[in-house]
Short mmCIF file of N, CA and C in Angstrom, two decimals:
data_model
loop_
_atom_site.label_atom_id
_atom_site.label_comp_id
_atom_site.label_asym_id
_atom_site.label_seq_id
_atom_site.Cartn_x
_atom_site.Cartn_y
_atom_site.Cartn_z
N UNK Y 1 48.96 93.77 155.95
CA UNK Y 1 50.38 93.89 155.65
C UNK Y 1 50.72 95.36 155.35
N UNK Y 2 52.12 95.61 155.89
CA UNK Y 2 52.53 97.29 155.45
C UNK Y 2 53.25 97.49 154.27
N UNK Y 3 52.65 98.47 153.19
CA UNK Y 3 53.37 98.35 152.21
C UNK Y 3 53.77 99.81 151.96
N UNK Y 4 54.95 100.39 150.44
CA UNK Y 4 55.22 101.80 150.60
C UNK Y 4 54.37 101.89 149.58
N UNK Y 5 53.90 103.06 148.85
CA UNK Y 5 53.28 103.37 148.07
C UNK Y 5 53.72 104.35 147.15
N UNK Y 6 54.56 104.85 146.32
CA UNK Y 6 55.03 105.53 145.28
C UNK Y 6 54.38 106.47 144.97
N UNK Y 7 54.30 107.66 145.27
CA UNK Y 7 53.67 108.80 145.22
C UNK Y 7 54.01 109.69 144.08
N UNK Y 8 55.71 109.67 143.97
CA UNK Y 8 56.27 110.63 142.83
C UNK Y 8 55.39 110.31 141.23
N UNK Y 9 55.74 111.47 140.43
CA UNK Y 9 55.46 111.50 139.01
C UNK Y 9 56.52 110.53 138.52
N UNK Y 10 55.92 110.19 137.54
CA UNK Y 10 56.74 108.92 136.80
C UNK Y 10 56.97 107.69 137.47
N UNK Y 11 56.46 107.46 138.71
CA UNK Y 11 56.38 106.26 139.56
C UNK Y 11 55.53 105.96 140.16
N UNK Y 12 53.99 106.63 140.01
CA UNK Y 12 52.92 107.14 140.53
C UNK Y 12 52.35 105.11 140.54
N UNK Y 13 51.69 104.41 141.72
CA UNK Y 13 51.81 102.92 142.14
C UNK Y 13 52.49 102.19 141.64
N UNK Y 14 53.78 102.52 142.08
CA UNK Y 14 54.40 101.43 141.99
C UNK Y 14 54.35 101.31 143.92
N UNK Y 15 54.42 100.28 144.34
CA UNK Y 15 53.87 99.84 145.69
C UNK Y 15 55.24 98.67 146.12
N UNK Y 16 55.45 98.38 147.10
CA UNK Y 16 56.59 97.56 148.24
C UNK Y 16 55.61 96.80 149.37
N UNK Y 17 55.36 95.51 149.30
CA UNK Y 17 54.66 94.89 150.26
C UNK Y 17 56.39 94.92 151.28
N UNK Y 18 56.66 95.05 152.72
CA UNK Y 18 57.31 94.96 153.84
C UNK Y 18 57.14 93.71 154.39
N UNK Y 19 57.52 92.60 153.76
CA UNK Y 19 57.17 91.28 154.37
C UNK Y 19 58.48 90.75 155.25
N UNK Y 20 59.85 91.12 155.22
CA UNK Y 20 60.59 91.19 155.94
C UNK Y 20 61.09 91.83 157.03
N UNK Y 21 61.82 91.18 158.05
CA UNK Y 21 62.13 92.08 159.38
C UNK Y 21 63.09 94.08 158.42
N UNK Y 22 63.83 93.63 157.29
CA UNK Y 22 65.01 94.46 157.01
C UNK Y 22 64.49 94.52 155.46
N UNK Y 23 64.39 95.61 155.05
CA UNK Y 23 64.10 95.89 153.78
C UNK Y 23 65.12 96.95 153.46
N UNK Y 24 66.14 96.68 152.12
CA UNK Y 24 66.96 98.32 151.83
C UNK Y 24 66.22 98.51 150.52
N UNK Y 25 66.19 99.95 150.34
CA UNK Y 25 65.85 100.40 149.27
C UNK Y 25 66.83 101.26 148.58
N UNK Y 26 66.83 101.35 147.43
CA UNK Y 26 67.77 101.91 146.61
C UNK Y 26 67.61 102.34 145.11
N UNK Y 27 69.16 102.86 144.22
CA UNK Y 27 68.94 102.50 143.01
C UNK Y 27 69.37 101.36 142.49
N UNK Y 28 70.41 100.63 142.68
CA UNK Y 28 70.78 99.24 142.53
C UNK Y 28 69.86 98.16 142.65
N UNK Y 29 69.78 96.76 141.72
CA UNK Y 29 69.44 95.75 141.56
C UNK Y 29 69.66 95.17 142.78
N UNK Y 30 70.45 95.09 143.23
CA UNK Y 30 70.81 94.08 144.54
C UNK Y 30 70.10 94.94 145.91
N UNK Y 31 68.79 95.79 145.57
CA UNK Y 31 68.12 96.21 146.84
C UNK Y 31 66.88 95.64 147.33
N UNK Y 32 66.44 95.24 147.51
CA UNK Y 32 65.10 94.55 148.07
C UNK Y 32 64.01 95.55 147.20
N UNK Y 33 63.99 96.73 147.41
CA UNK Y 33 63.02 97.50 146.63
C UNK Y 33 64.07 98.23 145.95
N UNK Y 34 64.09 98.26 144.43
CA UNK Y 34 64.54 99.19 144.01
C UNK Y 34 63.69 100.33 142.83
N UNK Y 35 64.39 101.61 143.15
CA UNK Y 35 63.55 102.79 142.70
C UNK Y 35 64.94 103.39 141.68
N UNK Y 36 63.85 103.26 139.98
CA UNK Y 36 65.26 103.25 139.41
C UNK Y 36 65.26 104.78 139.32
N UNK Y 37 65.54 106.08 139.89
CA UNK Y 37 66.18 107.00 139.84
C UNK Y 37 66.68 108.04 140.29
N UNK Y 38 67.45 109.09 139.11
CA UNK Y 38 68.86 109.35 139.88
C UNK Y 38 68.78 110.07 140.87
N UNK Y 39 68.22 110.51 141.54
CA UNK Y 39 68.46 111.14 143.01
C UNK Y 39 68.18 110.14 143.85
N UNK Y 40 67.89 108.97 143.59
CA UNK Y 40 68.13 108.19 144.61
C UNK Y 40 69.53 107.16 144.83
N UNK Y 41 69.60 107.15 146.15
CA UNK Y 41 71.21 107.02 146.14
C UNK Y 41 71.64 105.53 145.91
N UNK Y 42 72.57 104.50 145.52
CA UNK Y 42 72.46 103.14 145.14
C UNK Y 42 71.94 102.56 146.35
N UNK Y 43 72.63 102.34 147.44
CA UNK Y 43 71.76 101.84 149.23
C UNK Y 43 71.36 103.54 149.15
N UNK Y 44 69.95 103.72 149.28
CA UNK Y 44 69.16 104.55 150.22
C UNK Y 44 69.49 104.26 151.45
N UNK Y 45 68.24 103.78 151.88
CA UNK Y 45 67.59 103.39 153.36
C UNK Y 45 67.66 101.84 153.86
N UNK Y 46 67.48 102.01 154.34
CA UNK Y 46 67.00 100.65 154.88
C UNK Y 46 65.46 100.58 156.10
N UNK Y 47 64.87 99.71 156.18
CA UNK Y 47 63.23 99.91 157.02
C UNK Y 47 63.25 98.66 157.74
N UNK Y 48 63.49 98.92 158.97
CA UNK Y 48 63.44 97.34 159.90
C UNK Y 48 62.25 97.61 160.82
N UNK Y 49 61.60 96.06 160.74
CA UNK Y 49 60.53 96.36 161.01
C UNK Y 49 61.32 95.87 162.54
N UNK Y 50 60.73 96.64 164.24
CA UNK Y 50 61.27 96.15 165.43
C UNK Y 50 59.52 96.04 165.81
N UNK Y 51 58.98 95.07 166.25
CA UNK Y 51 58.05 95.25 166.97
C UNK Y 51 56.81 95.13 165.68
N UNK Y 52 56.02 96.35 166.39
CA UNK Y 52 54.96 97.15 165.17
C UNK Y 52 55.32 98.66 164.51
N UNK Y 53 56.53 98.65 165.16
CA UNK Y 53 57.16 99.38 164.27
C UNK Y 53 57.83 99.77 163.35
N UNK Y 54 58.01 100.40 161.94
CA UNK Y 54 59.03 100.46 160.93
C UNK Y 54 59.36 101.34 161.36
N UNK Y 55 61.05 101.20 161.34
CA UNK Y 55 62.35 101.75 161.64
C UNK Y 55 62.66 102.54 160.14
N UNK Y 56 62.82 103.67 160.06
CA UNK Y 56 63.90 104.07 158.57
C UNK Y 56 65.26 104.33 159.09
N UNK Y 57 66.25 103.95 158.12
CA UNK Y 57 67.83 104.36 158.65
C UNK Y 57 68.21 104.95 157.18
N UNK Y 58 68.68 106.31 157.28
CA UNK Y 58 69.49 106.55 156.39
C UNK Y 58 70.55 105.98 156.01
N UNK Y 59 71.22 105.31 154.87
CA UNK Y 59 72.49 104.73 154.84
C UNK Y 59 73.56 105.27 154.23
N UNK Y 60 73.86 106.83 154.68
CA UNK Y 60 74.57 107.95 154.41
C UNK Y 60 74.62 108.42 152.91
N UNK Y 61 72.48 108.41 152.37
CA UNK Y 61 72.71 108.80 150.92
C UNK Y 61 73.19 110.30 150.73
N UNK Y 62 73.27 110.56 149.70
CA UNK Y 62 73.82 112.02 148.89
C UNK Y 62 72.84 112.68 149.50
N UNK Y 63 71.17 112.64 148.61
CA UNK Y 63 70.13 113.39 149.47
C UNK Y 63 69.32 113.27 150.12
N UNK Y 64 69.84 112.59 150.97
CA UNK Y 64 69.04 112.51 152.56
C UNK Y 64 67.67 111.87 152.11
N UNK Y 65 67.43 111.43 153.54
CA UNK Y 65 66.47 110.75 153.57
C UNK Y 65 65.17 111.55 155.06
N UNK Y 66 63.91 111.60 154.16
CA UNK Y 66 63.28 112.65 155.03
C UNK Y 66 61.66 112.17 155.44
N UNK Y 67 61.52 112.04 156.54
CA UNK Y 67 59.94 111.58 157.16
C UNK Y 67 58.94 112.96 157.48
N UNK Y 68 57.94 112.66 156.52
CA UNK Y 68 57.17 114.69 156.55
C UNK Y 68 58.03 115.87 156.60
N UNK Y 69 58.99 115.78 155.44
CA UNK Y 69 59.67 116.88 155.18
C UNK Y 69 60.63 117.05 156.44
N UNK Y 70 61.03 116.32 157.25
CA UNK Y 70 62.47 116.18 158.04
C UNK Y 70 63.48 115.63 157.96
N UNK Y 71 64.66 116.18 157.45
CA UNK Y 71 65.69 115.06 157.49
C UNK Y 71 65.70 114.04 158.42
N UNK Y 72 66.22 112.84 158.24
CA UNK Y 72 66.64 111.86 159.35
C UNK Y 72 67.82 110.82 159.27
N UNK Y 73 68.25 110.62 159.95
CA UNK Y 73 69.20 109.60 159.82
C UNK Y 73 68.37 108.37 160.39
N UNK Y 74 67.38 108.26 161.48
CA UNK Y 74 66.82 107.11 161.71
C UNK Y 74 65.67 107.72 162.52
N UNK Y 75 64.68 107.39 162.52
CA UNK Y 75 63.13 107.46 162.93
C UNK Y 75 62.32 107.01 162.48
N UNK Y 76 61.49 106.61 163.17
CA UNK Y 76 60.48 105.69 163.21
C UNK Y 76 59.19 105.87 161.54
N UNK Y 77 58.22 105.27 161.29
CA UNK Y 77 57.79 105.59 160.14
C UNK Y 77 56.46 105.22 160.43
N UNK Y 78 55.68 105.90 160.69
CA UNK Y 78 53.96 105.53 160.82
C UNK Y 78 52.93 105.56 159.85
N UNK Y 79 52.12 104.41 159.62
CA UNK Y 79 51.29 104.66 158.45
C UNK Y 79 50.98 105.92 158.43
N UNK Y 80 50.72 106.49 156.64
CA UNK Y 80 50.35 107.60 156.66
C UNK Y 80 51.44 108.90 156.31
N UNK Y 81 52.05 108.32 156.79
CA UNK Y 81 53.40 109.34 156.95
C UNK Y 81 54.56 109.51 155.48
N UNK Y 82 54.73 110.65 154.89
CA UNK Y 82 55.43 110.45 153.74
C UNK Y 82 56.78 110.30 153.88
N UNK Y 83 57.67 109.47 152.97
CA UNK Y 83 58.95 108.91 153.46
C UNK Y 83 59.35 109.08 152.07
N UNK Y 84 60.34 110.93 151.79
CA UNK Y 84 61.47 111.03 150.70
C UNK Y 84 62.60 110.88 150.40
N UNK Y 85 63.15 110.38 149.74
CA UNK Y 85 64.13 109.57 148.88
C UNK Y 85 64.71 110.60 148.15
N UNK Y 86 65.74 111.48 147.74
CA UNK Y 86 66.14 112.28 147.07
C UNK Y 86 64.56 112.94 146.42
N UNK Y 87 64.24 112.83 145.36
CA UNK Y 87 62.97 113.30 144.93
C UNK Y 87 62.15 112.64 144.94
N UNK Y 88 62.05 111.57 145.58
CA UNK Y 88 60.88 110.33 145.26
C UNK Y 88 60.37 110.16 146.66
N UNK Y 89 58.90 110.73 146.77
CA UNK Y 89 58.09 110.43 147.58
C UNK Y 89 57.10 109.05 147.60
N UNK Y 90 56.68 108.10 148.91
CA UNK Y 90 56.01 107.30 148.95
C UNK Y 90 55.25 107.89 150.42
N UNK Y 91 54.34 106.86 150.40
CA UNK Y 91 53.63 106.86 152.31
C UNK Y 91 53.52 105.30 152.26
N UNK Y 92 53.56 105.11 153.67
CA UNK Y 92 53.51 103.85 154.08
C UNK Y 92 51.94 104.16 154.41
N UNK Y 93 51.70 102.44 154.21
CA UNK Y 93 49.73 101.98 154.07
C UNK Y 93 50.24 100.94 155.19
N UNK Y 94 49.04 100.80 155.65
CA UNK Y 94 48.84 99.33 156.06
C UNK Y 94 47.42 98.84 155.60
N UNK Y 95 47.69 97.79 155.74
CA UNK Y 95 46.32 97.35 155.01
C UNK Y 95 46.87 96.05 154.25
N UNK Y 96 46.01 95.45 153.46
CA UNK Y 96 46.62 94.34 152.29
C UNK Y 96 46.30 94.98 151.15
N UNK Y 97 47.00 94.41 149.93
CA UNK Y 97 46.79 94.64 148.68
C UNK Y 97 47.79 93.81 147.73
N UNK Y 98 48.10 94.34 146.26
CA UNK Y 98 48.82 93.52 145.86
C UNK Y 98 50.29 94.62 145.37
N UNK Y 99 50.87 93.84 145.21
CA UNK Y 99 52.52 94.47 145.31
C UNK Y 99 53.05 94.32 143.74
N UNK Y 100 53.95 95.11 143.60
CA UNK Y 100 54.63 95.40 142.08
C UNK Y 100 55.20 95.99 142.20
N UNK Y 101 56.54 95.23 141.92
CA UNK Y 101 58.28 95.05 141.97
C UNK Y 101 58.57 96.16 141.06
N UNK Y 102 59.88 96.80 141.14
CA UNK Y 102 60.19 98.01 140.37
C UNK Y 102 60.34 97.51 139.05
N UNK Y 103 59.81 98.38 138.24
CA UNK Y 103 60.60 98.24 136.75
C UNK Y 103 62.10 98.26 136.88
N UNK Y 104 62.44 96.98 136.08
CA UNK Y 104 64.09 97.33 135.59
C UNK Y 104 64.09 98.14 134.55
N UNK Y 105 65.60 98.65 135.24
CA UNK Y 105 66.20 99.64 134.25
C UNK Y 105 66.46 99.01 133.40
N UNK Y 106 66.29 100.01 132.24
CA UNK Y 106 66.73 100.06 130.66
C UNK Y 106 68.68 99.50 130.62
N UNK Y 107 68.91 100.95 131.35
CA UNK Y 107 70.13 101.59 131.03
C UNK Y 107 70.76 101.68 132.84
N UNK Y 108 71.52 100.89 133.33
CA UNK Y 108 71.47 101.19 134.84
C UNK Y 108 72.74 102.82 134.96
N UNK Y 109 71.59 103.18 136.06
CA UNK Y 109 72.32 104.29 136.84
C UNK Y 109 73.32 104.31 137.64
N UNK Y 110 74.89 105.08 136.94
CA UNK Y 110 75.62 104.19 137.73
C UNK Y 110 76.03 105.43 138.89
N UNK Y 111 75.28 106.76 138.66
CA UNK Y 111 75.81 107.64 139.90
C UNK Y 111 74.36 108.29 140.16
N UNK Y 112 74.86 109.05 141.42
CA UNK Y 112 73.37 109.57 142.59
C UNK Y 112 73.61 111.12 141.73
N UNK Y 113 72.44 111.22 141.23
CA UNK Y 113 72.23 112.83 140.97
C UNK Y 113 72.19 113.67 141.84
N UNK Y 114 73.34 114.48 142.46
CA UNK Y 114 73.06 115.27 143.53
C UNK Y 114 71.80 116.72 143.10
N UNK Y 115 70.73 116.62 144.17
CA UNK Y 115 69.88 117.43 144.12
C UNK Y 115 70.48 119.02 144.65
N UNK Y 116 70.48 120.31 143.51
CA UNK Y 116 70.88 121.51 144.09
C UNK Y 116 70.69 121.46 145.22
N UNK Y 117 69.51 122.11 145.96
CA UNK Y 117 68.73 122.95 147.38
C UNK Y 117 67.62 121.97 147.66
N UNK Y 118 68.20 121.58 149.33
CA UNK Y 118 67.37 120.54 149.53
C UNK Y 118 65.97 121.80 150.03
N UNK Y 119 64.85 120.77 150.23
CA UNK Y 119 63.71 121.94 150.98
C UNK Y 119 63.67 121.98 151.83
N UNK Y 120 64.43 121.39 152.75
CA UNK Y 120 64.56 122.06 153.92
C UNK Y 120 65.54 123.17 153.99
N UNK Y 121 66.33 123.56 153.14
CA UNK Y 121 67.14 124.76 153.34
C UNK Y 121 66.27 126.22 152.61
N UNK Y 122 65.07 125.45 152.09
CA UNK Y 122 63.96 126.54 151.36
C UNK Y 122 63.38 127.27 152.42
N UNK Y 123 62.94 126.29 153.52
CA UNK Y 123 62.16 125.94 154.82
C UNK Y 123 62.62 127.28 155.50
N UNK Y 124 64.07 127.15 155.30
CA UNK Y 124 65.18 127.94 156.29
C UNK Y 124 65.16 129.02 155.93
N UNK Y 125 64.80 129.50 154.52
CA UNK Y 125 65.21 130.82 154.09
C UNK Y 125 66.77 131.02 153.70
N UNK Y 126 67.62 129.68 153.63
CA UNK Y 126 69.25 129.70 153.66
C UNK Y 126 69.15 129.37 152.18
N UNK Y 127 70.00 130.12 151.71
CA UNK Y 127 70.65 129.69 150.06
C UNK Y 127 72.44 129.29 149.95
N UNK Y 128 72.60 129.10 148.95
CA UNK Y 128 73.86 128.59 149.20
C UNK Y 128 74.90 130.03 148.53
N UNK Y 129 76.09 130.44 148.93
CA UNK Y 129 76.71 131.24 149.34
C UNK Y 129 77.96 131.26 148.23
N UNK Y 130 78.21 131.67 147.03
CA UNK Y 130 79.14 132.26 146.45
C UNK Y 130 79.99 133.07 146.81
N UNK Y 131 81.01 132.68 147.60
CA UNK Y 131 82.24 133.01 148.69
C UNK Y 131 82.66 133.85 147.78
N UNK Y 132 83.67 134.07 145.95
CA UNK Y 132 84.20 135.11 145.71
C UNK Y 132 83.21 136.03 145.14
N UNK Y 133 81.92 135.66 145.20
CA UNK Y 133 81.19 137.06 144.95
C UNK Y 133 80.14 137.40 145.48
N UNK Y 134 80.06 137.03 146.78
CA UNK Y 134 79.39 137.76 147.90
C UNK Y 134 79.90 138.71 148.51
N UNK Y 135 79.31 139.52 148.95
CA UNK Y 135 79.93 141.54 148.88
C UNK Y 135 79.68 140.85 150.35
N UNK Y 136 79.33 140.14 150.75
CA UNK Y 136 79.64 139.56 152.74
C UNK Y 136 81.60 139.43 152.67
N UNK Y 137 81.58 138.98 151.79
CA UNK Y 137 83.02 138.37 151.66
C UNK Y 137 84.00 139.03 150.59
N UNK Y 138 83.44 140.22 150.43
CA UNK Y 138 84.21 140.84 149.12
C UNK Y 138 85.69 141.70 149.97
N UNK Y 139 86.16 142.21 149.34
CA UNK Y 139 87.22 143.13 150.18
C UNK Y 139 86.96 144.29 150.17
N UNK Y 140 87.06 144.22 151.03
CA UNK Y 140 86.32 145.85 151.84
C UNK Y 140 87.48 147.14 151.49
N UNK Y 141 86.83 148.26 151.38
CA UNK Y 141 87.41 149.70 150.72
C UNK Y 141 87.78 150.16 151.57
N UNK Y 142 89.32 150.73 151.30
CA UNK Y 142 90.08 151.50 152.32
C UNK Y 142 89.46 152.76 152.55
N UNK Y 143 89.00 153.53 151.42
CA UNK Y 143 88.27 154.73 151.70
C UNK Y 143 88.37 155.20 152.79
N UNK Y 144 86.69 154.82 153.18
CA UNK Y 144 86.21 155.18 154.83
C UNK Y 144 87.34 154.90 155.65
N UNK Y 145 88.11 154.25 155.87
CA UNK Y 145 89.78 153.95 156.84
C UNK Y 145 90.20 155.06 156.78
N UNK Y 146 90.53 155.72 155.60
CA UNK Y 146 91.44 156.94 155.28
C UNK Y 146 90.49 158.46 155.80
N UNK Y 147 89.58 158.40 155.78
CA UNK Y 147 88.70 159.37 155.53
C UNK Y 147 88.39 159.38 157.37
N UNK Y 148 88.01 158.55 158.01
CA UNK Y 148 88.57 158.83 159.25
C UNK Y 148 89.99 158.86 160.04
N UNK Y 149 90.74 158.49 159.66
CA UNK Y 149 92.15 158.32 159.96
C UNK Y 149 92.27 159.95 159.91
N UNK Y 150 92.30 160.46 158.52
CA UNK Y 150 92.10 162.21 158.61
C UNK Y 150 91.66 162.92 159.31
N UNK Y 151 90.38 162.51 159.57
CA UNK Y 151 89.24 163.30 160.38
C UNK Y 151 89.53 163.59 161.72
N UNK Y 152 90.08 162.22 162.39
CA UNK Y 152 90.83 162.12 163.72
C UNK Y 152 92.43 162.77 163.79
N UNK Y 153 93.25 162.91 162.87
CA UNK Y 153 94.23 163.80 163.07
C UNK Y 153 93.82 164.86 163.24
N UNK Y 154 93.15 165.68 162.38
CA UNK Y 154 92.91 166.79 162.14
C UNK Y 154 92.01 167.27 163.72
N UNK Y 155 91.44 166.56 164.04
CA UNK Y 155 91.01 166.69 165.33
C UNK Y 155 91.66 166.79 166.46
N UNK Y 156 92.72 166.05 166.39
CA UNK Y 156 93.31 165.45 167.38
C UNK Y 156 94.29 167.04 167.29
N UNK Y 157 95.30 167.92 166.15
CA UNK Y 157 95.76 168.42 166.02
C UNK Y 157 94.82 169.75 166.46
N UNK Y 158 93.85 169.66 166.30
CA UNK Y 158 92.80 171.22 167.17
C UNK Y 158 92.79 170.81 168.78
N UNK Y 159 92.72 169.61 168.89
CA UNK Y 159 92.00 169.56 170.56
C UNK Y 159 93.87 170.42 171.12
N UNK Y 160 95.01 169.61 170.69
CA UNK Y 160 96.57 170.16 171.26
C UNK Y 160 96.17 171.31 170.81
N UNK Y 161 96.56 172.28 170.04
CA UNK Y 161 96.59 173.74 169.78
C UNK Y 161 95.59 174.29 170.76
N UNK Y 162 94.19 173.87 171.04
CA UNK Y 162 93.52 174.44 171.96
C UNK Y 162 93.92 174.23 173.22
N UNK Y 163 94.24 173.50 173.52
CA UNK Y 163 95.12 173.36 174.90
C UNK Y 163 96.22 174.26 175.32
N UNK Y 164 97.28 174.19 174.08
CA UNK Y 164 98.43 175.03 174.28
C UNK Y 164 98.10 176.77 174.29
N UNK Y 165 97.08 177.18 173.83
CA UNK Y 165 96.92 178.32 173.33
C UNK Y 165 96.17 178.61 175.31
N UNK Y 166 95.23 177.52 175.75
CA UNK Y 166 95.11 178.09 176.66
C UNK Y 166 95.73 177.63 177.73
N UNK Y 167 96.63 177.29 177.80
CA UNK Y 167 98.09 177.24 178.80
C UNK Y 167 98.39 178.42 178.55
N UNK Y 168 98.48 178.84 177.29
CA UNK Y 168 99.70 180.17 177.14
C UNK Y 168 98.97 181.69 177.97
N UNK Y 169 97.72 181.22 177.38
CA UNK Y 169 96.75 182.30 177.75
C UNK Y 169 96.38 182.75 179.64
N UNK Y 170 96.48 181.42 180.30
CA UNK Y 170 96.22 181.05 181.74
C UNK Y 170 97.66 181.67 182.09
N UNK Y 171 98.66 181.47 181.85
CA UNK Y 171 100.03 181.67 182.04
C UNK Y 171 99.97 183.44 182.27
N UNK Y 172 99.93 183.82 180.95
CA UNK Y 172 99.72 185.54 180.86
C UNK Y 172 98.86 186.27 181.73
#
């Protein structure tokens, strides 16, 4: 039988036997597996098994849902393979063993902790962008404008005088 296996700190075996075609996981009570916390979104995922294969579907959580550090909205899930949940890592096993249902919450979670910087934007080298105080986006100094604007009159006023002087001069 295929089961998930709970990898994160503070959830370290807790385990999901997959005995159904459609499994959702979540933070909510009403999920087939539920994982009580807050970066995980109330419907996560969902895992349909088609074939011999488990299916993952994102079900448009806050922080994504990711197979070996890739986002996905839906792809496939092979033993072995780690499958993250906002911060909560598992791998799917196959094999048999025995299964144990999430702890209920104390105190239920009634919102998704949005996670700052996902790692894949670490991956990227991309950070996130403070529009009024990024000097990308700051307002730019007239200065240098003025300082050539000058430079080019003043130029522009030698190249005519040199011209006229040698008109006058060609003339004579």
């Amino acid at each position: 039988m295929v089961k998930l296996v709970v990898l994160s700190e503070g959830l370290t075996g807790l385990t999901y036997e997959l005995k159904v075609d459609k499994t959702t996981i979540g933070r909510l009570e009403d999920n087939a597996f539920q994982i009580a916390e807050p970066s995980v979104s109330s419907h996560h995922c969902e895992l349909i098994q088609r074939g011999s294969d488990i299916v993952v579907k994102d079900l448009n959580s806050t922080n994504g849902t990711f197979v070996n550090g890739e986002k996905i909205t839906e792809a496939a899930l092979k033993p072995g393979q780690i499958l993250r949940l906002g911060q909560v890592e598992m791998r799917l096993e196959s094999g048999t063993g025995t299964t144990a249902a999430a702890a209920p919450l104390k105190k239920p979670l009634e919102k998704t902790m949005v996670i700052g910087i996902q790692a894949q934007a670490l991956d990227r080298g991309t950070r996130p962008v403070n529009f009024e105080t990024s000097a990308a986006f700051s307002k730019k100094s007239n200065k240098a404008n003025k300082i050539f604007i000058a430079v080019a009159v003043v130029l522009g006023v030698l190249i005519i005088a040199l011209i006229i002087l040698s008109y006058l001069h060609l003339k004579t």
